[in-house]
Tab-separated table of C-alpha atoms in Angstrom:
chain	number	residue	atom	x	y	z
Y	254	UNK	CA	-14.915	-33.179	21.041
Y	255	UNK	CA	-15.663	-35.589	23.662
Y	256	UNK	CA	-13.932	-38.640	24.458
Y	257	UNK	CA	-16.391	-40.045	26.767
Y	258	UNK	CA	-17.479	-44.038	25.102
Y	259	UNK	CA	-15.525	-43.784	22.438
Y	260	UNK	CA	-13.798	-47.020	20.671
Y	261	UNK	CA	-10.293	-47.022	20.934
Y	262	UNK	CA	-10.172	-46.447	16.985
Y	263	UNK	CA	-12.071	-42.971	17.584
Y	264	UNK	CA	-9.598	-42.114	20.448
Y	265	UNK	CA	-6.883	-42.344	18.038
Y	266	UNK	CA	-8.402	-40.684	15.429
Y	267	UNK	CA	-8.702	-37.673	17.764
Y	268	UNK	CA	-5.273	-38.218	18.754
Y	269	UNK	CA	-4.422	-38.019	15.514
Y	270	UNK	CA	-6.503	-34.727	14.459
Y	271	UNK	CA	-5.121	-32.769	17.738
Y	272	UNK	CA	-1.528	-34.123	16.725
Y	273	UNK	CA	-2.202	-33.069	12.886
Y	274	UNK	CA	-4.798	-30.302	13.205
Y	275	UNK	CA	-4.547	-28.592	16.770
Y	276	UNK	CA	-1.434	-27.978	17.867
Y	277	UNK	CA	0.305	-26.606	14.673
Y	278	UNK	CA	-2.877	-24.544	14.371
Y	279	UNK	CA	-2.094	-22.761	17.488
Y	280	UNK	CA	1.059	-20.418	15.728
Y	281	UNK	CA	0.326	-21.637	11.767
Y	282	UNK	CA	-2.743	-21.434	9.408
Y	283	UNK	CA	-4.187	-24.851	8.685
Y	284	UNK	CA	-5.866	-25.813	5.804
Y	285	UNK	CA	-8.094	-29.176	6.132
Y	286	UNK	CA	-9.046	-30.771	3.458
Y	287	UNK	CA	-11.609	-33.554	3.891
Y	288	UNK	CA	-11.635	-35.423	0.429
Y	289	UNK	CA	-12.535	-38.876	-1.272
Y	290	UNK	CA	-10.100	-40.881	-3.880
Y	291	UNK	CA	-13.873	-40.909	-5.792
Y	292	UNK	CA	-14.516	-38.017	-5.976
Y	293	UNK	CA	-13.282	-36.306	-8.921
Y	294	UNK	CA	-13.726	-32.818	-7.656
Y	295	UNK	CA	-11.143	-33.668	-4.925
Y	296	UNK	CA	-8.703	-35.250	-7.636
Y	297	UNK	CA	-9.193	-31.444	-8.964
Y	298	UNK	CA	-8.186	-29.821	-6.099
Y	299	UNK	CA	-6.033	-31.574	-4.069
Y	300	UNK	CA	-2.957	-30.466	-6.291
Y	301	UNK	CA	-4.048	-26.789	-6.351
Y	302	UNK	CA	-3.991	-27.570	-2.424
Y	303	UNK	CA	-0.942	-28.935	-2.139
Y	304	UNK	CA	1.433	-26.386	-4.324
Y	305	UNK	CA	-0.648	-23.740	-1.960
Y	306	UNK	CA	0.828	-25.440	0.763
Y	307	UNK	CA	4.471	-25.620	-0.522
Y	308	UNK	CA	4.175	-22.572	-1.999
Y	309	UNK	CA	3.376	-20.686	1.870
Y	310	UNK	CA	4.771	-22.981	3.474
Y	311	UNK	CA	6.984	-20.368	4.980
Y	312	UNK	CA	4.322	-18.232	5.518
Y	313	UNK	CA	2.817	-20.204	8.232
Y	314	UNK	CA	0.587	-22.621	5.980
Y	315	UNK	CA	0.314	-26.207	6.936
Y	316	UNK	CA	-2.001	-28.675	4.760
Y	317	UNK	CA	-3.716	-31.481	6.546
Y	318	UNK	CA	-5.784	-34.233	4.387
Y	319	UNK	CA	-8.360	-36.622	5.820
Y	320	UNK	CA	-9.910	-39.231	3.606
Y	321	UNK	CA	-13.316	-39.195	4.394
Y	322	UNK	CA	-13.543	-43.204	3.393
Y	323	UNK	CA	-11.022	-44.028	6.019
Y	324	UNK	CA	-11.620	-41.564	8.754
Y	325	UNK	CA	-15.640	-41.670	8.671
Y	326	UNK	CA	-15.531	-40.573	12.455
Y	327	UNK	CA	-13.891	-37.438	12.096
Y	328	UNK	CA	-15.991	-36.961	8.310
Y	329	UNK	CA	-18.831	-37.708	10.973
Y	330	UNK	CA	-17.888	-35.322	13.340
Y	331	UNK	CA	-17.545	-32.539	11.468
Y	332	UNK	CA	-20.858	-33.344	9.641
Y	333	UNK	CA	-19.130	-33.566	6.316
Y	334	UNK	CA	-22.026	-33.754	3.402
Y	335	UNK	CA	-19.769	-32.170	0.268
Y	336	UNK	CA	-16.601	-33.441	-1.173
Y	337	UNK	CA	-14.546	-32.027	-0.660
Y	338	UNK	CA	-14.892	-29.484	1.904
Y	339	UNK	CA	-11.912	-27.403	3.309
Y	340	UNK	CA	-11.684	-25.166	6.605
Y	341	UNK	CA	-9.180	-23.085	7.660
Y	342	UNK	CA	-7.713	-23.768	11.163
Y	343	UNK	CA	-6.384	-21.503	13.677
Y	344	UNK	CA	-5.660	-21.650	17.227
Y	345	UNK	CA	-7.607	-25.093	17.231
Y	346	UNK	CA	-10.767	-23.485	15.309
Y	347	UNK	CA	-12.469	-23.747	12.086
Y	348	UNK	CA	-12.285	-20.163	10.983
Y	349	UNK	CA	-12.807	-19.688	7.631
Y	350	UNK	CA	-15.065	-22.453	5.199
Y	351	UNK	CA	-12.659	-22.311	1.566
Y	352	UNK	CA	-15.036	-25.724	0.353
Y	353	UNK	CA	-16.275	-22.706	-2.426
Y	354	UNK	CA	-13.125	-21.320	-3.336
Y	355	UNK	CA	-11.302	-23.987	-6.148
Y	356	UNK	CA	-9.053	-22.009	-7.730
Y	357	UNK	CA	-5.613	-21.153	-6.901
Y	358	UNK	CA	-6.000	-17.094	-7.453
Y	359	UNK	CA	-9.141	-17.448	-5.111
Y	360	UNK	CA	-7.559	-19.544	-2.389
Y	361	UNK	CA	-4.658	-17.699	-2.208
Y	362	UNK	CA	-6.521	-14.403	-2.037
Y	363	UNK	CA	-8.528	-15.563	0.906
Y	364	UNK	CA	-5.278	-17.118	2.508
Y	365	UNK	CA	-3.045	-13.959	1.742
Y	366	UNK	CA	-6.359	-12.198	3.969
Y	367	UNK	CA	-6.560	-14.175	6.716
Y	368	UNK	CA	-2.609	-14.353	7.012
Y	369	UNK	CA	-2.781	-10.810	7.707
Y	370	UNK	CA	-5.877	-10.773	9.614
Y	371	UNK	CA	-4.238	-12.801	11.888
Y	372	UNK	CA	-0.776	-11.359	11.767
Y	373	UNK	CA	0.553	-15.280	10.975
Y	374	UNK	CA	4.671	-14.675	9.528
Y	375	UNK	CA	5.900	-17.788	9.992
Y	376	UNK	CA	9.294	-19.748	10.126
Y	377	UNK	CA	10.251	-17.966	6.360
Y	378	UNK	CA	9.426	-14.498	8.032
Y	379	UNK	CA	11.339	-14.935	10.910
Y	380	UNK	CA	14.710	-16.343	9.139
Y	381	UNK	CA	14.599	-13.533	6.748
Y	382	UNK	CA	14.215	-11.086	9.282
Y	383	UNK	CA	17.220	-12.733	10.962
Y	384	UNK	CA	19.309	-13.085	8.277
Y	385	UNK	CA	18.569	-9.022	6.811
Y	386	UNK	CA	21.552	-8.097	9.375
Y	387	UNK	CA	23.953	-10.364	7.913
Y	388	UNK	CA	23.057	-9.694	4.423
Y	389	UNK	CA	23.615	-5.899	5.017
Y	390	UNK	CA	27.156	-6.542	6.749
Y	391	UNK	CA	28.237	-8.535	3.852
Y	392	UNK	CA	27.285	-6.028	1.023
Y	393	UNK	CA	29.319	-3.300	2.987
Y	394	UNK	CA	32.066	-5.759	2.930
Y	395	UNK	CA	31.692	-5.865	-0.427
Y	396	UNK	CA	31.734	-1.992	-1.243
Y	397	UNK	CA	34.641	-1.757	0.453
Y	398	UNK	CA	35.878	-4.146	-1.716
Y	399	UNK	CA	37.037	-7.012	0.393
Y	400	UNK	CA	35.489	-9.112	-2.342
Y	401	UNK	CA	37.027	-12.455	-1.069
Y	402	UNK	CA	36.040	-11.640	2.710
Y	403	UNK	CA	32.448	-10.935	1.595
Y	404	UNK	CA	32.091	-14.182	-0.133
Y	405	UNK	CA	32.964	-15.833	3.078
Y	406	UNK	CA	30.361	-14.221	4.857
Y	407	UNK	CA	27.664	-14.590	2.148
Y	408	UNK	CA	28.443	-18.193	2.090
Y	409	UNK	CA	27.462	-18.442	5.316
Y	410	UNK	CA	24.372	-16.649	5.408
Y	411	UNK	CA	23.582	-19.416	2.351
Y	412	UNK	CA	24.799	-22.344	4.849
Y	413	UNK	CA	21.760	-20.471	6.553
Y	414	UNK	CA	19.558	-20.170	4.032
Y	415	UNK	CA	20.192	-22.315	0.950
Y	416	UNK	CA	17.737	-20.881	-1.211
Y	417	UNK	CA	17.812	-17.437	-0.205
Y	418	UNK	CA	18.135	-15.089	-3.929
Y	419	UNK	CA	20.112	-12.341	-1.485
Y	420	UNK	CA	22.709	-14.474	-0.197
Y	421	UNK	CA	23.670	-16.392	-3.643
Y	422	UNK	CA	23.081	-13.139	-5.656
Y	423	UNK	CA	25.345	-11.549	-3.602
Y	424	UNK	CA	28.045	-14.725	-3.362
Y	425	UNK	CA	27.521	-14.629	-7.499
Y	426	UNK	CA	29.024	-10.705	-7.041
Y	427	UNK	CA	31.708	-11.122	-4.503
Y	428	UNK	CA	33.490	-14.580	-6.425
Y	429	UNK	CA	32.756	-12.291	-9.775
Y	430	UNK	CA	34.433	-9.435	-7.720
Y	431	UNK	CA	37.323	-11.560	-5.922
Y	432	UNK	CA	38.183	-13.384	-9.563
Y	433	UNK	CA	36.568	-16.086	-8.867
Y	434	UNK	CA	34.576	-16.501	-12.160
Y	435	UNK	CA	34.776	-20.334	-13.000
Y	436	UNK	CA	33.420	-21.017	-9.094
Y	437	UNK	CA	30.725	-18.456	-9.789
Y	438	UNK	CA	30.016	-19.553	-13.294
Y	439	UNK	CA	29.464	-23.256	-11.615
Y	440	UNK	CA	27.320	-21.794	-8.717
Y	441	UNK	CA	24.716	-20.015	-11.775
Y	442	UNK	CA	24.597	-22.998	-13.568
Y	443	UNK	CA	23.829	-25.466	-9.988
Y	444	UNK	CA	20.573	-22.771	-10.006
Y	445	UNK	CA	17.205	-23.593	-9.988
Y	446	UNK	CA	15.368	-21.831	-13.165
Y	447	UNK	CA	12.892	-20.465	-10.163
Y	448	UNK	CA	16.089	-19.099	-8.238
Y	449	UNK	CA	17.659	-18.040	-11.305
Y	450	UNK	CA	15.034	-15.860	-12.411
Y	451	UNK	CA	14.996	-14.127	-9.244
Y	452	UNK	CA	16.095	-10.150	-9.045
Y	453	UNK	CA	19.329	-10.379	-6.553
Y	454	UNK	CA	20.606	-13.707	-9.104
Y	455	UNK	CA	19.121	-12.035	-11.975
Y	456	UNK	CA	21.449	-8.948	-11.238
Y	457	UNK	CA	24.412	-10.892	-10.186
Y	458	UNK	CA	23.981	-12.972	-13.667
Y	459	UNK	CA	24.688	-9.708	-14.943
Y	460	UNK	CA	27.118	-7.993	-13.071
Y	461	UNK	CA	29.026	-11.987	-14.012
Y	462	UNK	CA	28.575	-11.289	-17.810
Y	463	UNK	CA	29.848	-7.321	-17.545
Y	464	UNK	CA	32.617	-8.795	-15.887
Y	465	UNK	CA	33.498	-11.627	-18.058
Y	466	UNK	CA	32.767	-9.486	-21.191
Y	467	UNK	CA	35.115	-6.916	-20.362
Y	468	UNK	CA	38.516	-7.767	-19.713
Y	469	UNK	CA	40.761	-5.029	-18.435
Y	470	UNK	CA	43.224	-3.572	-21.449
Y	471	UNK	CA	45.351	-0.330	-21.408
Y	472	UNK	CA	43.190	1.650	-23.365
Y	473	UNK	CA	45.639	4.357	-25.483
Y	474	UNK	CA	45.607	2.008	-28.443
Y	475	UNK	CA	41.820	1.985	-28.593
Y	476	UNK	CA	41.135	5.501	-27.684
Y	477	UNK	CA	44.379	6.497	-30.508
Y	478	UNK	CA	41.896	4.588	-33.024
Y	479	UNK	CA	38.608	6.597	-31.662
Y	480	UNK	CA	40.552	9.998	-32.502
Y	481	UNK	CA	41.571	9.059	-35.819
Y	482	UNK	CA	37.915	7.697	-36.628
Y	483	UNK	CA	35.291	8.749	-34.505
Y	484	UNK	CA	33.162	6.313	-36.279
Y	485	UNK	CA	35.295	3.021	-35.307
Y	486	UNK	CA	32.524	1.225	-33.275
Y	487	UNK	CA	34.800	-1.862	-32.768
Y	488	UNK	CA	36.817	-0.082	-30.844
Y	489	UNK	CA	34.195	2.486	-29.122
Y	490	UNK	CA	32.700	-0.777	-27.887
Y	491	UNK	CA	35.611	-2.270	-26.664
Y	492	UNK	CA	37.067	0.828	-24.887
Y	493	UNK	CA	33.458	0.326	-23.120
Y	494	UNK	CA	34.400	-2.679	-21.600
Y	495	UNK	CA	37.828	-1.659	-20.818
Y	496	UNK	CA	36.085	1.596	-18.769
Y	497	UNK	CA	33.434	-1.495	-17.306
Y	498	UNK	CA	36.582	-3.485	-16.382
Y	499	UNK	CA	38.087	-0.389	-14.957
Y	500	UNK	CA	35.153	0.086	-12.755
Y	501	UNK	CA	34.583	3.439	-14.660
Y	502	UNK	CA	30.847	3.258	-15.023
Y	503	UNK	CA	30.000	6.812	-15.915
Y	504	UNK	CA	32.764	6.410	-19.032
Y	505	UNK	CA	31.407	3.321	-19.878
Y	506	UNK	CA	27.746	4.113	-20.285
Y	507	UNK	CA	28.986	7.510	-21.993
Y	508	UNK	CA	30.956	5.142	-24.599
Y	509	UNK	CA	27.978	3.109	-25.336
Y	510	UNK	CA	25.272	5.829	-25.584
Y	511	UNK	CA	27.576	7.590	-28.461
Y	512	UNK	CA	27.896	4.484	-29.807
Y	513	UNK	CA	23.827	4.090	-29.995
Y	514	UNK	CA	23.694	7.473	-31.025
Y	515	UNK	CA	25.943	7.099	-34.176
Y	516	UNK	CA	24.434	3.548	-35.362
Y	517	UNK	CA	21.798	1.780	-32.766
Y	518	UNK	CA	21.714	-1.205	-35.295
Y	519	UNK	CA	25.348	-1.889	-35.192
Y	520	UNK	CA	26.509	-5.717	-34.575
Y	521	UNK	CA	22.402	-6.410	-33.999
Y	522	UNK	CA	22.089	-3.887	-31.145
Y	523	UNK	CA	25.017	-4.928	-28.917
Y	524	UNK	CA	26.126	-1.350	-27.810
Y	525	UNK	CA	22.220	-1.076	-26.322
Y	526	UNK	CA	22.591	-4.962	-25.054
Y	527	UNK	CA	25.681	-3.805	-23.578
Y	528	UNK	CA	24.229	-0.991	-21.750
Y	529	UNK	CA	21.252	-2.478	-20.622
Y	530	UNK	CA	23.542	-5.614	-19.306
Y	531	UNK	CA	25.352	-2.577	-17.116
Y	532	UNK	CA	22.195	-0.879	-15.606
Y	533	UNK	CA	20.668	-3.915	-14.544
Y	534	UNK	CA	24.178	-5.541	-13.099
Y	535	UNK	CA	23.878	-2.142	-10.775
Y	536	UNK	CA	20.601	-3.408	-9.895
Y	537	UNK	CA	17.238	-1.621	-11.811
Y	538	UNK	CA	16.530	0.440	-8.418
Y	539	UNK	CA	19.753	2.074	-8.145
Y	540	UNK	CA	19.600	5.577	-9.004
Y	541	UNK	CA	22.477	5.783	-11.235
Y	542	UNK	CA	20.886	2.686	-13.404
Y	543	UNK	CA	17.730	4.482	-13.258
Y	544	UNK	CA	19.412	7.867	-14.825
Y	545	UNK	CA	21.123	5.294	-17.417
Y	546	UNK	CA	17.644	4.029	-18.656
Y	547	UNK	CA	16.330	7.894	-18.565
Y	548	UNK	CA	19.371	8.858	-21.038
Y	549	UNK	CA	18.569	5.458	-23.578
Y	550	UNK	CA	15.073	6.130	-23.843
Y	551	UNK	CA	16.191	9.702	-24.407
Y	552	UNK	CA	17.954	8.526	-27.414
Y	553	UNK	CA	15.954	5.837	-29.128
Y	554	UNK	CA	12.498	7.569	-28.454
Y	555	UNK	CA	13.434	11.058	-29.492
């Protein structure tokens, strides 16, 4: 735009858009929305806008607003006729024209294409991709069982990344692991319910309550009582969580699947609760959870 006998208001206001608009287009995606507080399609979409814009925000999103009513030379400038009408910016250019998409599905299907049109990753992209390293080193620590090492090192990947489901999944496992329940139990219940519903914190919720649900016993009383009577669930179940405790997976998931197999409906289903509280503590991708779910649907569909 040129500057040549402009007020000093329209200098600014150029100032202003190369400031706002310009130079974060020139590594992020910006979305400009030109709106009106009297216009009530605006009032309509400027929150769909906005949680777009939180939402990618580590994507490489940025949302810019301009109230046409207060900034008529830049309204002017861009020949604005509809309200409101949004552009995409990138590398200081209108690149995309989003004034007829008002949805969120449709905005963010037009946004998710010209992200990777454009090959824009942004800040969130680059920390995970930074952080992937660390999170690997400290799950090795883990299965090598240095539980209370690898909840130093997940703690600081989350000093990192605060909301990263990885790292606090993985912190929930290693202060479950190291015996360090009533810190973990306060670190689930801190959560967000959009963190907590996450995979890695769903999984470590679960590996928590296999833990805590299964105290370690010696288990010759219990399996004494499952020779005499085959058909004692109470203490089929418990010797379950006495193999869990044990780390004894395999016996574990045995002990509950003859338990389903005798009486499924027993105590409400808490021998298939049980099991299904195991497979997904191991994480629903793992192979031996996956041959786990293979062997229940086995036995309740057959």
């Amino acid at each position: 735009m040129a500057t040549l006998g402009l007020s000093e208001s329209e200098r600014e206001a150029l100032a202003r858009f190369e400031a706002d608009v310009v130079n974060p287009s020139m590594a992020s995606l910006v979305l400009l929305d030109f709106w009106a507080d009297r216009s009530a399609a605006s009032k309509q979409l400027s929150p769909v806008l906005e949680k777009i814009a939180e939402d990618y925000a580590g994507k490489g999103v940025k949302l810019v607003k301009i109230d046409v009513d207060a900034d008529k030379f830049l309204a002017a400038q861009f020949q604005i006729k509809t309200i409101p009408t949004v552009y995409a910016f990138f590398q200081g250019q209108p690149i995309a024209d989003l004034t007829n998409y008002r949805t969120e599905g449709q905005l963010t299907r037009v946004i998710d294409e010209l992200l990777k049109q454009l090959k824009i990753e942004g800040e969130g992209a680059a920390q995970a991709a930074e952080i992937e390293p660390l999170l690997a080193m400290a799950e090795q620590i883990l299965a090598e069982g240095d539980a209370s090492r690898a909840a130093q090192f997940f703690q600081q990947i989350r000093d990192l990344a605060p909301d990263n489901a990885p790292a606090i999944g993985g912190l929930i496992r290693a202060l479950t692991a190291a015996g360090e329940r009533d810190v973990a139990q306060v670190l689930l219940d801190s959560l967000s319910p959009d963190l907590a519903a996450q995979a890695p914190v769903a999984q470590a919720r679960a590996a928590f309550e296999v833990a805590a649900a299964a105290p370690a016993v010696d288990t010759s009383e219990l399996e004494a009582r499952l020779a005499a009577n085959a058909d004692d669930h109470d203490a089929c179940f418990e010797l379950a969580g006495a193999r869990m405790a044990g780390g004894d997976r395999d016996a574990a998931a045995d002990a509950l699947l003859d338990l389903i197999a005798r009486d499924r409906e027993w105590n409400e289903g808490a021998a298939r609760k049980r099991l299904l509280q195991l497979i997904e503590a191991q994480g629903l991708e793992d192979p031996w959870a996956r041959a786990q779910r293979r062997r229940l649907s086995a036995l309740l569909f057959t």
